[in-house]
Amino acid sequence: MKWVRRLLLVLLVLGMVTTVAPANAAKWQPKPGATFNVPRAGDKQYRIHEQIVGAINHARKGTYIKIAVFSFDRKNIAQALVRAHKRGVRVQVLLNNHQVTPAQKLLHRALGKNRWKKSFAYECSNGCRSHGENLHTKMYLFTHTGSARDVVMTGSANLTKNSAVNQYNDIYIRNNSPAFYRGFNELFGQMRKDKSQGYWSTKIAKGILLQATPYRNFGPKHDPIITMLNQVKCKGAIKGYGTRDHRTIVRVVMHAWNEYRGLYLAQKIRSLFAQGCDVKLMYGFAGESVRNTFATKTPRGYIPVHTTGYDTNEDEFIDLYTHQKELLISGNYGKKRGTKMVVTGSSNWNPEGLKGDEEILSMKLDGAYKQYANNFQFMWANKSHLVKYIPYPSTTDKSALASLQRLFATVQEESIPKRGGPAWEND
């Protein structure tokens, strides 16, 4: 019955269900592919946490759980990790040092802080691979949980209540994938040293690339996202890719899109729209220069732009928003006229997105693209709205168009809900 399933889900997420029948434990495995939560939607808001807690609860004795995450305040997840440790699982947790929550203190007491032990909970010193920045990566690794081995979970989700109830997040899960696990485990090993290092990348498999920052001396001609966007050709997509009229599809959903880096990425996206690409954009927060770029008309008109940022309690701060960091491409890309690609991870489109410990995972996988594209369309239709600072012709008569364009050409922060406040995570 549906109500029984919901009750069990709530108890699992709250940490009140700690054991499962042996037969079920042997068969259980994380749900492969992409999982997306829906904040403020009952049990749907905990979809991602459910997968992580389930994997922790099913981790086998003598195996490893390795987690690297920016924010961690979920005491029930900390308790699940402690229980796993007590039954013989080696639990290793790397955290950022911007805060030490009660959940982190619980891990300290149970696991210790010595990162060279088999189990630990350790806060890196202003980034694990970067210097003076943040550990912002979000990865959850399991050598054996339930019936699955070599499990990787990664995406935009932190282990916070906020990540479930106020944010839209994603997590991509691979089971029984030694190549995926090796790549992420190598990155975890580098981070464990808590030592400044440079840009690193590894080709996990054909069409799958994992990149880790810091990415030094970035700019309009030297940026991992620009490198990808430069391979987009807006026309000539073959059947089954892009649009019916053979244009390449570009979709972006971005938590924070701002400052100098955000500007040149916005300019690049705008140029692709002008060249004929089918472009749609969503964001939680965008800086003034980025919004001005979107509000500048091209010969094709204005880029379709939605915001997921809402001020639901009318305190002038955004409290419901996307935390995803995704780029989707379908169509003529590189040397192939038929490519479907997903880019996800922890990196926002701003300078901070390349300065600290970030991961950028690009996957040329049709199945992953379908899942992410479906989620984008769901959010576009149901969880976002057209921005108000672009005078789209469908909502404005011609006589008012010129004055509206002048009014919104330089959009000030005060004219929209601002980032900040208790629900905003600046990551």
XYZ file of C-alpha atoms in Angstrom:
427
model
C 0.000 0.000 0.000
C 1.171 3.512 -0.810
C 0.804 4.797 2.770
C 2.953 1.920 4.082
C 5.690 2.694 1.561
C 5.636 6.367 2.525
C 5.845 5.518 6.226
C 8.837 3.243 5.646
C 10.518 5.925 3.527
C 10.084 8.552 6.245
C 11.394 6.165 8.908
C 14.387 5.303 6.720
C 15.320 8.926 6.113
C 14.856 9.755 9.798
C 17.139 6.891 10.746
C 14.440 4.927 12.590
C 14.700 1.854 10.361
C 18.153 0.337 10.851
C 17.839 -3.258 9.731
C 16.339 -5.147 6.833
C 15.534 -8.783 6.318
C 18.582 -10.747 5.064
C 16.852 -11.696 1.803
C 15.966 -8.078 1.064
C 19.449 -6.912 2.066
C 21.023 -9.295 -0.421
C 18.829 -8.081 -3.288
C 18.787 -4.348 -2.542
C 20.902 -1.946 -4.565
C 20.885 1.799 -5.204
C 18.628 2.915 -8.022
C 20.964 3.342 -11.015
C 20.914 6.462 -13.152
C 19.776 9.937 -12.193
C 17.645 10.760 -9.164
C 16.105 14.194 -8.611
C 14.364 15.503 -5.524
C 11.370 17.844 -5.456
C 11.530 20.191 -2.452
C 8.373 20.772 -0.402
C 6.685 17.781 -2.022
C 6.378 15.215 0.755
C 8.551 12.131 0.364
C 9.770 13.358 -3.048
C 12.028 15.895 -1.336
C 14.024 13.062 0.275
C 14.557 10.964 -2.867
C 18.306 11.628 -2.949
C 18.845 11.209 0.786
C 16.888 7.954 0.591
C 19.404 6.529 -1.884
C 22.402 7.608 0.206
C 20.970 6.380 3.527
C 19.905 3.119 1.905
C 23.428 2.527 0.617
C 24.885 3.298 4.049
C 22.464 0.922 5.769
C 23.236 -1.887 3.306
C 27.044 -1.480 3.276
C 28.729 -4.811 4.005
C 31.105 -5.512 6.889
C 34.739 -4.950 5.922
C 33.875 -2.665 2.990
C 34.400 1.071 2.524
C 32.139 4.096 2.507
C 33.918 7.223 1.272
C 32.186 10.598 1.280
C 33.431 14.059 0.294
C 30.864 16.821 0.750
C 30.649 20.545 1.416
C 27.820 20.742 3.973
C 26.636 18.094 6.441
C 23.984 18.726 9.093
C 21.746 15.626 8.859
C 22.091 13.914 12.207
C 20.157 10.869 11.019
C 22.691 10.318 8.221
C 25.559 10.726 10.690
C 23.894 8.134 12.919
C 23.580 5.750 9.965
C 27.315 6.154 9.304
C 28.100 5.465 12.971
C 25.992 2.300 12.876
C 27.819 1.187 9.735
C 31.147 1.790 11.485
C 30.017 -0.293 14.476
C 29.159 -3.250 12.266
C 32.611 -3.213 10.675
C 32.320 -0.862 7.703
C 35.267 1.486 7.178
C 33.761 4.962 7.025
C 35.826 7.846 5.638
C 34.348 11.340 5.440
C 36.010 14.498 4.094
C 34.280 17.774 4.906
C 34.712 21.479 4.347
C 35.692 23.559 7.372
C 33.250 26.466 7.005
C 31.186 24.974 9.815
C 31.207 22.116 12.325
C 27.636 20.979 12.883
C 26.306 18.648 15.607
C 26.169 15.921 12.947
C 29.884 16.416 12.228
C 30.705 16.364 15.950
C 28.849 13.069 16.220
C 31.090 11.660 13.492
C 34.208 13.039 15.196
C 33.348 11.222 18.414
C 32.624 7.914 16.695
C 35.210 7.889 13.903
C 37.946 10.236 15.083
C 39.615 12.951 13.036
C 42.813 11.177 11.951
C 42.463 10.940 8.189
C 45.117 8.200 7.986
C 43.040 5.795 10.060
C 40.677 3.299 8.432
C 37.707 5.407 9.574
C 37.610 9.160 10.109
C 35.662 12.400 9.739
C 38.042 15.189 8.779
C 37.592 18.853 7.838
C 40.079 19.977 5.206
C 41.945 23.253 5.656
C 40.208 25.622 3.223
C 39.870 23.013 0.529
C 41.447 19.565 0.203
C 43.125 20.012 -3.203
C 42.954 23.810 -3.373
C 44.493 26.526 -1.231
C 42.317 29.049 0.581
C 39.126 27.822 -1.087
C 36.423 25.227 -0.327
C 35.945 21.494 -0.526
C 32.860 21.685 -2.688
C 32.849 18.235 -4.302
C 29.889 15.946 -3.600
C 30.730 12.255 -3.939
C 29.474 9.121 -2.175
C 31.427 5.914 -2.818
C 30.621 2.351 -1.691
C 32.748 -0.705 -2.393
C 29.857 -3.091 -1.638
C 26.309 -2.203 -0.617
C 23.465 -4.670 -0.878
C 23.946 -6.573 -4.123
C 25.968 -3.802 -5.804
C 29.729 -3.319 -5.863
C 31.825 -0.338 -6.927
C 29.036 2.195 -6.449
C 29.460 5.897 -7.229
C 26.936 8.606 -6.395
C 27.689 12.170 -7.441
C 25.935 15.396 -8.357
C 24.846 18.596 -6.634
C 23.441 17.296 -3.336
C 24.878 18.086 0.086
C 23.855 16.244 3.247
C 21.704 19.044 4.633
C 18.036 19.477 5.384
C 18.173 22.523 3.143
C 19.252 20.371 0.191
C 15.994 18.441 0.491
C 13.340 20.946 1.555
C 14.477 24.139 -0.227
C 16.635 23.015 -3.152
C 16.274 21.068 -6.384
C 19.227 18.685 -6.611
C 20.460 15.769 -8.678
C 22.535 12.694 -8.026
C 23.833 10.270 -10.649
C 24.378 6.668 -9.533
C 26.508 3.964 -11.126
C 26.461 0.406 -9.740
C 28.973 -2.349 -10.504
C 31.242 0.072 -12.319
C 34.923 -0.500 -11.441
C 36.051 2.181 -13.905
C 33.790 4.831 -12.360
C 34.832 3.797 -8.870
C 38.560 3.863 -9.706
C 38.319 7.400 -11.070
C 36.433 8.833 -8.121
C 38.451 6.821 -5.602
C 41.671 8.230 -7.051
C 40.271 11.740 -6.662
C 39.240 10.968 -3.072
C 42.789 9.769 -2.372
C 44.205 13.061 -3.629
C 41.772 15.022 -1.488
C 42.623 12.968 1.586
C 46.148 14.422 1.515
C 44.733 17.911 2.244
C 47.432 19.369 0.035
C 47.200 22.010 -2.679
C 47.210 20.400 -6.118
C 46.402 21.420 -9.660
C 43.874 20.541 -12.318
C 43.351 16.819 -12.807
C 41.272 14.735 -15.175
C 40.719 11.102 -16.006
C 38.906 9.403 -18.864
C 36.654 6.927 -17.064
C 35.383 5.310 -20.241
C 34.669 6.250 -23.836
C 32.752 9.529 -23.736
C 32.982 9.886 -19.936
C 35.404 12.422 -18.462
C 35.929 13.398 -14.823
C 37.657 16.736 -14.222
C 38.763 18.161 -10.872
C 39.737 21.719 -10.059
C 41.412 24.082 -9.194
C 41.672 25.204 -12.801
C 44.201 28.009 -12.794
C 44.328 31.115 -15.024
C 40.856 30.514 -16.419
C 39.254 32.945 -18.831
C 37.130 33.169 -22.004
C 39.681 31.139 -23.965
C 40.754 28.813 -21.162
C 37.842 27.220 -19.343
C 36.608 23.595 -19.271
C 33.014 24.634 -20.008
C 34.084 26.936 -22.854
C 36.075 24.012 -24.272
C 32.855 22.002 -24.409
C 30.690 24.816 -25.762
C 33.225 25.533 -28.510
C 32.508 22.063 -29.916
C 28.807 22.798 -30.391
C 27.612 23.286 -33.970
C 24.103 24.681 -34.036
C 22.919 23.086 -37.265
C 23.264 19.712 -38.941
C 22.143 17.350 -36.169
C 21.092 13.952 -37.465
C 17.755 12.240 -36.851
C 17.269 11.213 -33.229
C 19.377 14.081 -31.941
C 18.660 17.767 -31.533
C 15.383 19.157 -32.868
C 13.213 17.944 -35.731
C 14.670 20.668 -37.924
C 18.201 19.428 -37.118
C 19.248 22.172 -34.701
C 21.408 21.312 -31.703
C 19.741 21.512 -28.289
C 21.517 23.280 -25.412
C 20.018 23.309 -21.923
C 21.496 24.827 -18.765
C 20.175 24.648 -15.214
C 22.529 26.457 -12.847
C 22.448 27.285 -9.157
C 24.742 30.345 -9.272
C 25.659 32.098 -12.529
C 27.518 35.321 -11.871
C 30.644 37.507 -11.866
C 33.314 37.643 -14.571
C 33.240 33.959 -15.426
C 29.458 33.906 -15.454
C 29.506 36.814 -17.905
C 31.689 35.189 -20.550
C 29.789 31.908 -20.240
C 26.512 33.814 -20.695
C 27.961 35.573 -23.740
C 28.980 32.225 -25.235
C 25.525 30.739 -24.649
C 23.923 33.845 -26.180
C 26.134 33.478 -29.258
C 25.015 29.854 -29.668
C 21.391 30.967 -29.532
C 22.133 33.630 -32.149
C 23.731 30.969 -34.371
C 20.554 28.892 -34.327
C 20.911 26.494 -31.408
C 17.749 25.547 -29.517
C 18.637 27.081 -26.142
C 16.740 27.172 -22.848
C 18.216 28.367 -19.553
C 17.190 28.094 -15.896
C 18.957 29.427 -12.832
C 18.557 29.955 -9.116
C 20.615 33.141 -9.008
C 22.207 35.189 -11.806
C 24.371 38.275 -11.426
C 23.582 41.629 -12.992
C 26.013 41.312 -15.920
C 24.677 37.844 -16.717
C 21.084 39.076 -16.690
C 22.006 42.033 -18.868
C 23.497 39.589 -21.378
C 20.292 37.554 -21.411
C 18.240 40.755 -21.800
C 20.190 41.799 -24.920
C 18.217 40.871 -28.010
C 19.808 38.766 -30.764
C 18.720 38.707 -34.432
C 16.639 35.644 -33.457
C 15.045 37.419 -30.522
C 15.566 36.781 -26.827
C 16.931 33.642 -25.224
C 14.219 31.738 -23.329
C 15.222 32.139 -19.674
C 13.449 30.850 -16.575
C 14.297 31.306 -12.921
C 13.687 28.690 -10.252
C 14.354 31.232 -7.501
C 11.285 32.078 -5.421
C 10.749 34.203 -2.323
C 7.920 32.146 -0.854
C 7.891 33.802 2.568
C 8.141 37.376 1.219
C 11.255 38.368 3.163
C 13.036 39.564 -0.028
C 15.369 36.550 -0.015
C 15.273 33.512 -2.290
C 14.262 30.456 -0.268
C 13.230 27.934 -2.965
C 15.656 27.384 -5.841
C 17.693 24.998 -7.936
C 21.066 23.867 -6.640
C 21.853 21.857 -9.788
C 24.854 22.566 -12.011
C 24.000 20.995 -15.355
C 24.672 21.438 -19.055
C 22.805 19.251 -21.559
C 23.660 18.988 -25.253
C 21.952 16.971 -27.998
C 22.934 17.288 -31.626
C 25.969 18.253 -33.679
C 28.918 18.178 -31.296
C 32.609 17.789 -32.042
C 33.137 15.361 -34.891
C 29.738 13.707 -34.521
C 26.430 15.039 -35.762
C 24.663 12.824 -33.243
C 25.752 13.259 -29.619
C 23.818 13.387 -26.368
C 25.821 14.669 -23.418
C 25.224 15.506 -19.762
C 27.550 17.652 -17.676
C 26.884 17.580 -13.944
C 28.798 17.841 -10.686
C 29.508 20.533 -8.125
C 30.815 23.456 -10.193
C 28.776 26.661 -10.510
C 29.245 29.046 -13.411
C 31.214 31.672 -11.513
C 34.896 32.091 -10.559
C 34.474 29.990 -7.429
C 33.365 27.134 -9.677
C 36.959 26.674 -10.847
C 38.970 27.848 -7.839
C 38.212 25.292 -5.141
C 37.707 21.536 -4.946
C 35.123 20.966 -7.671
C 34.225 18.101 -9.940
C 32.903 18.321 -13.481
C 31.555 15.038 -14.845
C 30.703 14.895 -18.555
C 28.937 11.827 -19.938
C 28.028 11.086 -23.550
C 25.300 8.638 -22.588
C 21.895 8.621 -24.278
C 20.163 7.140 -21.224
C 21.561 9.727 -18.838
C 20.657 12.510 -21.262
C 17.051 11.333 -21.430
C 16.727 11.379 -17.636
C 18.265 14.825 -17.262
C 16.345 16.261 -20.224
C 13.066 14.953 -18.798
C 13.831 16.540 -15.435
C 14.713 19.826 -17.132
C 11.393 19.828 -18.962
C 9.518 18.996 -15.744
C 11.121 21.927 -13.954
C 10.683 24.234 -16.943
C 6.956 23.496 -17.099
C 6.149 23.202 -13.402
C 8.841 24.610 -11.091
C 10.088 27.795 -12.761
C 8.840 30.876 -14.580
C 9.945 33.304 -17.265
C 12.193 36.023 -15.923
C 10.522 39.418 -15.682
C 13.420 41.532 -16.934
C 13.317 40.275 -20.542
C 10.519 41.846 -22.646
C 9.395 38.758 -24.517
C 7.076 39.773 -27.404
C 4.437 37.242 -26.391
C 3.885 39.095 -23.117
C 4.429 42.696 -24.278
C 2.802 44.838 -26.971
C 5.089 46.616 -29.403
C 4.422 50.093 -28.044
C 5.741 49.095 -24.627
C 8.671 47.045 -25.864
C 11.195 49.879 -26.189
C 10.504 51.354 -22.771
C 10.622 47.931 -21.126
C 13.945 47.212 -22.781
C 15.375 50.450 -21.395
C 13.941 49.695 -17.974
C 15.407 46.212 -17.745
C 18.663 46.702 -19.639
C 20.531 47.191 -16.365
C 18.755 45.044 -13.820
C 19.633 45.872 -10.248
C 19.836 43.303 -7.456
C 17.075 45.096 -5.546
C 14.495 44.407 -8.258
C 14.458 40.651 -7.657
C 14.614 38.370 -4.605
C 18.174 38.285 -3.329
C 20.376 35.361 -2.406
C 21.012 35.116 1.308
C 18.739 34.469 4.211
C 18.375 31.222 6.180
C 17.498 29.014 3.192
C 20.322 30.081 0.872
C 23.480 27.991 0.588
C 26.122 29.979 -1.242
C 27.565 26.921 -2.944
